[in-house]
């Protein structure tokens, strides 16, 4: 396996395939680099270098109890980018990975990153607060915590239904997609996933979004049952200096898997523009 050891001793697993312009993929909670297989294979065939890592505590990376905050997640990415010496790169994040992209580009991107993509992502802020009154209610977030801590195997099976919109009339349910989500989730550490819920729900990205001055594509399903479009993607694009919004009527949170052909084609168009 390919891995690096970052400053605090945590091992970060990564995939690095191909040559050409680098595309760096950031996965969502509680998944792994494997969640990007459809995108990585597609862009590898189109002549790009594709990289994806397992966030600390997730997938094949160290099951550490430490460093579960967005600053550390972004710093881990920065160390990997430096070691691989990635230049002229495009960073693409889904869900929590979109928050990671936002913090990484704002704090560490510098001249190495030329574009970014936020897909079904958590910014600018996920949970309901006094300043974000129509965010996701705290009791919903607490449900994620309780399910992860005390009933993870069943909870991870159940959450795939709204995640992929399989509870909608006429939805074609893919048991393979559901099982792959469960497999990835169960690979990681319960404690890391539990702590990551606080990170994804409470981190405020307003200032990060305002700092980013490269082109950013915001892609979001309008029927996202995990990160509701009106309070996440629709707001993020307004805070970006060079933001472009592409929303998808009826598409779910997990649209990179359920609608891979459409998402891949739109990503390619933005990357080549």
Coordinates of N, CA, C and O in Angstrom, one line a residue, residues 14-111:
X14 N -3.0 6.4 0.4 CA -3.5 7.1 -0.8 C -3.3 6.2 -2.0 O -2.5 5.3 -2.0
X15 N -4.1 6.6 -3.0 CA -3.9 6.0 -4.4 C -3.4 7.1 -5.3 O -3.8 8.2 -5.2
X16 N -2.5 6.7 -6.2 CA -1.9 7.7 -7.1 C -1.7 6.9 -8.5 O -0.8 6.1 -8.6
X17 N -2.6 7.2 -9.4 CA -2.6 6.5 -10.7 C -2.4 7.4 -11.8 O -3.0 8.5 -11.9
X18 N -1.6 7.0 -12.8 CA -1.5 7.7 -14.1 C -0.6 8.9 -14.1 O 0.2 9.1 -13.1
X19 N -0.6 9.6 -15.2 CA 0.2 10.8 -15.4 C -0.7 11.9 -16.0 O -1.8 11.6 -16.3
X20 N -0.1 13.1 -16.1 CA -0.9 14.2 -16.6 C -1.2 15.1 -15.5 O -0.7 15.1 -14.4
X21 N -2.2 16.0 -15.8 CA -2.6 17.0 -14.8 C -3.3 16.3 -13.6 O -4.1 15.4 -13.8
X22 N -2.8 16.6 -12.4 CA -3.3 15.9 -11.2 C -4.8 16.3 -10.8 O -5.1 17.5 -10.7
X23 N -5.6 15.4 -10.6 CA -6.9 15.6 -10.0 C -6.9 14.9 -8.6 O -6.6 13.7 -8.5
X24 N -7.1 15.6 -7.6 CA -7.1 15.1 -6.2 C -8.5 15.0 -5.7 O -9.2 16.0 -5.6
X25 N -9.0 13.8 -5.3 CA -10.3 13.6 -4.9 C -10.4 13.4 -3.3 O -9.6 12.6 -2.7
X26 N -11.4 14.1 -2.7 CA -11.5 14.1 -1.3 C -12.9 13.4 -0.9 O -13.9 13.9 -1.3
X27 N -12.9 12.3 -0.2 CA -14.1 11.6 0.1 C -15.0 12.2 1.2 O -14.5 12.9 2.0
X28 N -16.2 11.7 1.3 CA -17.1 12.1 2.3 C -17.0 11.2 3.6 O -16.4 10.2 3.6
X29 N -17.8 11.6 4.6 CA -17.9 10.8 5.8 C -18.9 9.6 5.5 O -19.9 9.8 4.8
X30 N -18.6 8.4 6.1 CA -17.4 7.9 6.8 C -16.6 7.0 5.8 O -16.3 5.9 6.2
X31 N -16.4 7.5 4.6 CA -16.0 6.6 3.5 C -14.5 6.5 3.3 O -13.7 6.7 4.3
X32 N -14.1 6.3 2.1 CA -12.6 6.2 1.8 C -12.4 6.6 0.4 O -13.3 7.0 -0.4
X33 N -11.1 6.5 0.0 CA -10.8 6.8 -1.4 C -11.5 5.9 -2.4 O -11.7 6.4 -3.6
X34 N -12.0 4.8 -2.0 CA -12.7 3.9 -2.9 C -14.0 4.4 -3.4 O -14.5 4.0 -4.4
X35 N -14.5 5.4 -2.7 CA -15.8 6.0 -3.1 C -15.7 6.7 -4.4 O -16.7 7.1 -5.1
X36 N -14.4 7.0 -4.8 CA -14.2 7.8 -6.1 C -13.8 6.8 -7.2 O -13.3 7.3 -8.3
X37 N -13.9 5.5 -7.1 CA -13.5 4.6 -8.2 C -14.0 5.0 -9.6 O -13.3 4.9 -10.6
X38 N -15.3 5.3 -9.6 CA -15.9 5.6 -10.9 C -15.3 6.8 -11.6 O -15.1 6.9 -12.8
X39 N -15.0 7.8 -10.7 CA -14.4 9.0 -11.3 C -12.9 8.8 -11.6 O -12.4 9.2 -12.6
X40 N -12.2 8.1 -10.7 CA -10.8 7.9 -11.0 C -10.5 7.1 -12.2 O -9.6 7.3 -13.0
X41 N -11.3 6.0 -12.5 CA -11.2 5.2 -13.7 C -11.5 6.1 -14.9 O -10.8 6.0 -15.9
X42 N -12.6 6.9 -14.9 CA -13.0 7.7 -16.0 C -11.8 8.7 -16.3 O -11.5 8.8 -17.5
X43 N -11.3 9.4 -15.4 CA -10.3 10.4 -15.7 C -9.0 9.8 -16.0 O -8.2 10.4 -16.7
X44 N -8.7 8.7 -15.4 CA -7.4 8.0 -15.8 C -7.5 7.7 -17.3 O -6.5 7.9 -18.0
X45 N -8.6 7.2 -17.8 CA -8.8 6.9 -19.2 C -8.7 8.2 -20.1 O -8.4 8.0 -21.3
X46 N -9.0 9.3 -19.5 CA -8.9 10.6 -20.2 C -7.6 11.3 -20.1 O -7.5 12.5 -20.4
X47 N -6.6 10.6 -19.6 CA -5.2 11.2 -19.6 C -4.8 12.0 -18.4 O -3.8 12.7 -18.4
X48 N -5.6 11.9 -17.3 CA -5.2 12.6 -16.1 C -4.5 11.7 -15.0 O -4.7 10.5 -15.1
X49 N -3.8 12.3 -14.1 CA -3.2 11.7 -13.0 C -4.3 11.8 -11.9 O -4.8 12.9 -11.6
X50 N -4.7 10.7 -11.2 CA -5.8 10.8 -10.2 C -5.2 10.3 -8.9 O -4.6 9.3 -8.8
X51 N -5.5 11.1 -7.9 CA -5.1 10.8 -6.5 C -6.2 10.9 -5.6 O -7.1 11.7 -5.7
X52 N -6.3 10.0 -4.6 CA -7.3 10.0 -3.6 C -6.7 9.4 -2.3 O -5.9 8.4 -2.4
X53 N -7.1 10.0 -1.1 CA -6.5 9.4 0.1 C -7.7 9.0 1.0 O -8.8 9.4 0.8
X54 N -7.3 8.2 2.0 CA -8.3 7.9 3.1 C -8.0 8.9 4.2 O -6.9 8.9 4.8
X55 N -9.0 9.7 4.6 CA -8.8 10.6 5.7 C -8.4 9.9 7.0 O -8.7 8.7 7.2
X56 N -7.6 10.6 7.8 CA -7.2 9.9 9.1 C -8.4 9.3 9.8 O -9.5 9.9 9.9
X57 N -8.2 8.1 10.3 CA -9.3 7.4 11.0 C -10.2 6.7 10.0 O -11.1 5.9 10.5
X58 N -10.1 6.9 8.7 CA -11.0 6.3 7.8 C -10.3 5.3 6.9 O -9.1 5.4 6.7
X59 N -11.0 4.4 6.4 CA -10.5 3.4 5.4 C -9.2 2.7 5.9 O -9.2 2.1 7.0
X60 N -8.1 2.8 5.2 CA -6.9 2.1 5.5 C -5.9 3.0 6.2 O -4.8 2.6 6.5
X61 N -6.2 4.3 6.5 CA -5.3 5.1 7.3 C -5.4 4.7 8.8 O -6.2 4.0 9.2
X62 N -4.4 5.3 9.5 CA -4.3 4.9 11.0 C -5.6 5.2 11.7 O -6.2 6.3 11.4
X63 N -6.0 4.3 12.5 CA -7.3 4.6 13.3 C -7.0 5.4 14.6 O -7.2 5.0 15.7
X64 N -6.4 6.6 14.3 CA -6.0 7.4 15.4 C -7.2 8.1 16.1 O -8.2 8.4 15.4
X65 N -7.1 8.4 17.4 CA -8.0 9.1 18.1 C -7.8 10.6 18.0 O -8.6 11.4 18.3
X66 N -6.6 11.0 17.5 CA -6.2 12.4 17.5 C -6.4 13.1 16.2 O -6.5 12.4 15.1
X67 N -6.5 14.4 16.2 CA -6.5 15.2 15.0 C -7.8 15.3 14.2 O -7.7 15.6 13.0
X68 N -8.9 15.0 14.9 CA -10.2 15.1 14.1 C -10.8 16.5 14.2 O -11.7 16.8 14.9
X69 N -10.2 17.3 13.3 CA -10.7 18.7 13.1 C -10.3 19.1 11.7 O -9.4 18.5 11.1
X70 N -11.0 20.1 11.2 CA -10.8 20.4 9.7 C -9.4 20.9 9.4 O -8.9 20.7 8.4
X71 N -8.9 21.7 10.4 CA -7.5 22.2 10.2 C -6.5 21.0 10.0 O -5.6 21.1 9.1
X72 N -6.6 20.0 10.8 CA -5.7 18.9 10.7 C -6.0 18.1 9.4 O -5.0 17.6 8.7
X73 N -7.3 17.9 9.1 CA -7.6 17.2 7.8 C -6.9 17.9 6.6 O -6.3 17.2 5.8
X74 N -7.0 19.2 6.6 CA -6.4 20.0 5.5 C -4.9 19.9 5.5 O -4.2 19.9 4.5
X75 N -4.3 19.9 6.7 CA -2.9 19.9 6.9 C -2.3 18.5 6.4 O -1.3 18.4 5.8
X76 N -3.1 17.4 6.7 CA -2.7 16.1 6.1 C -2.6 16.1 4.6 O -1.7 15.6 4.0
X77 N -3.7 16.7 4.0 CA -3.7 16.8 2.5 C -2.5 17.6 2.1 O -1.8 17.3 1.1
X78 N -2.2 18.7 2.7 CA -1.1 19.6 2.3 C 0.3 18.8 2.4 O 1.1 19.0 1.5
X79 N 0.5 18.0 3.4 CA 1.7 17.2 3.5 C 1.8 16.2 2.3 O 2.8 16.0 1.7
X80 N 0.7 15.5 2.0 CA 0.6 14.6 0.9 C 0.9 15.3 -0.4 O 1.7 14.8 -1.3
X81 N 0.3 16.5 -0.6 CA 0.5 17.2 -1.9 C 2.0 17.6 -2.0 O 2.5 17.6 -3.1
X82 N 2.6 18.0 -0.9 CA 4.0 18.4 -0.9 C 4.9 17.2 -1.3 O 5.8 17.3 -2.1
X83 N 4.6 16.1 -0.7 CA 5.4 14.9 -0.9 C 5.3 14.5 -2.4 O 6.3 14.1 -3.0
X84 N 4.1 14.5 -2.9 CA 3.9 14.1 -4.3 C 4.2 15.3 -5.3 O 4.2 15.0 -6.5
X85 N 4.5 16.4 -4.8 CA 4.8 17.6 -5.6 C 3.8 17.9 -6.7 O 4.1 18.1 -7.8
X86 N 2.5 17.9 -6.3 CA 1.5 18.2 -7.2 C 1.4 19.7 -7.6 O 1.4 20.5 -6.7
X87 N 1.3 19.9 -8.9 CA 1.2 21.3 -9.4 C 0.2 21.3 -10.5 O -0.2 20.3 -11.1
X88 N -0.4 22.5 -10.7 CA -1.5 22.7 -11.7 C -2.6 21.7 -11.4 O -3.2 21.2 -12.3
X89 N -2.9 21.5 -10.1 CA -3.9 20.5 -9.7 C -5.3 21.0 -9.6 O -5.5 22.2 -9.4
X90 N -6.2 20.1 -9.6 CA -7.7 20.4 -9.3 C -8.1 19.5 -8.2 O -7.9 18.3 -8.2
X91 N -8.7 20.1 -7.2 CA -9.2 19.4 -6.0 C -10.7 19.3 -6.0 O -11.4 20.3 -6.2
X92 N -11.2 18.0 -5.9 CA -12.6 17.7 -6.0 C -13.0 17.0 -4.7 O -12.5 16.0 -4.3
X93 N -14.1 17.6 -4.1 CA -14.5 17.0 -2.8 C -16.0 16.7 -2.8 O -16.8 17.5 -3.3
X94 N -16.4 15.6 -2.2 CA -17.8 15.3 -2.0 C -18.2 15.4 -0.5 O -17.4 14.8 0.3
X95 N -19.3 16.1 -0.2 CA -19.8 16.1 1.2 C -18.8 16.7 2.1 O -18.3 17.8 2.0
X96 N -18.4 15.9 3.2 CA -17.3 16.4 4.1 C -16.0 16.7 3.3 O -15.3 17.6 3.7
X97 N -15.8 15.9 2.3 CA -14.6 16.2 1.4 C -14.6 17.5 0.8 O -13.6 18.1 0.5
X98 N -15.8 18.0 0.5 CA -15.9 19.4 0.0 C -15.5 20.4 1.0 O -14.9 21.5 0.7
X99 N -15.8 20.2 2.3 CA -15.3 21.0 3.3 C -13.8 21.0 3.4 O -13.1 22.0 3.6
X100 N -13.3 19.8 3.3 CA -11.8 19.6 3.3 C -11.1 20.3 2.2 O -10.1 21.0 2.3
X101 N -11.7 20.3 1.0 CA -11.2 21.0 -0.2 C -11.2 22.5 0.1 O -10.2 23.2 -0.1
X102 N -12.3 23.0 0.7 CA -12.5 24.4 1.0 C -11.4 24.9 1.9 O -10.7 25.9 1.7
X103 N -11.2 24.2 3.0 CA -10.2 24.6 4.0 C -8.8 24.4 3.4 O -7.9 25.3 3.7
X104 N -8.5 23.3 2.7 CA -7.2 23.1 2.1 C -6.9 24.3 1.1 O -5.8 24.8 1.2
X105 N -7.8 24.5 0.2 CA -7.5 25.6 -0.8 C -7.3 26.9 -0.2 O -6.4 27.7 -0.5
X106 N -8.1 27.3 0.8 CA -8.0 28.6 1.4 C -6.8 28.7 2.2 O -6.2 29.8 2.3
X107 N -6.3 27.7 2.9 CA -5.2 27.8 3.8 C -3.8 27.3 3.2 O -2.8 27.8 3.6
X108 N -3.9 26.4 2.2 CA -2.6 25.8 1.8 C -2.5 25.8 0.2 O -1.4 25.4 -0.2
X109 N -3.5 26.1 -0.5 CA -3.5 25.9 -1.9 C -2.4 26.6 -2.7 O -1.7 26.1 -3.5
X110 N -2.2 27.9 -2.4 CA -1.2 28.7 -3.0 C -1.2 28.6 -4.5 O -2.3 28.7 -5.1
X111 N -0.1 28.4 -5.1 CA 0.0 28.3 -6.5 C -0.1 26.9 -7.1 O -0.1 26.6 -8.3

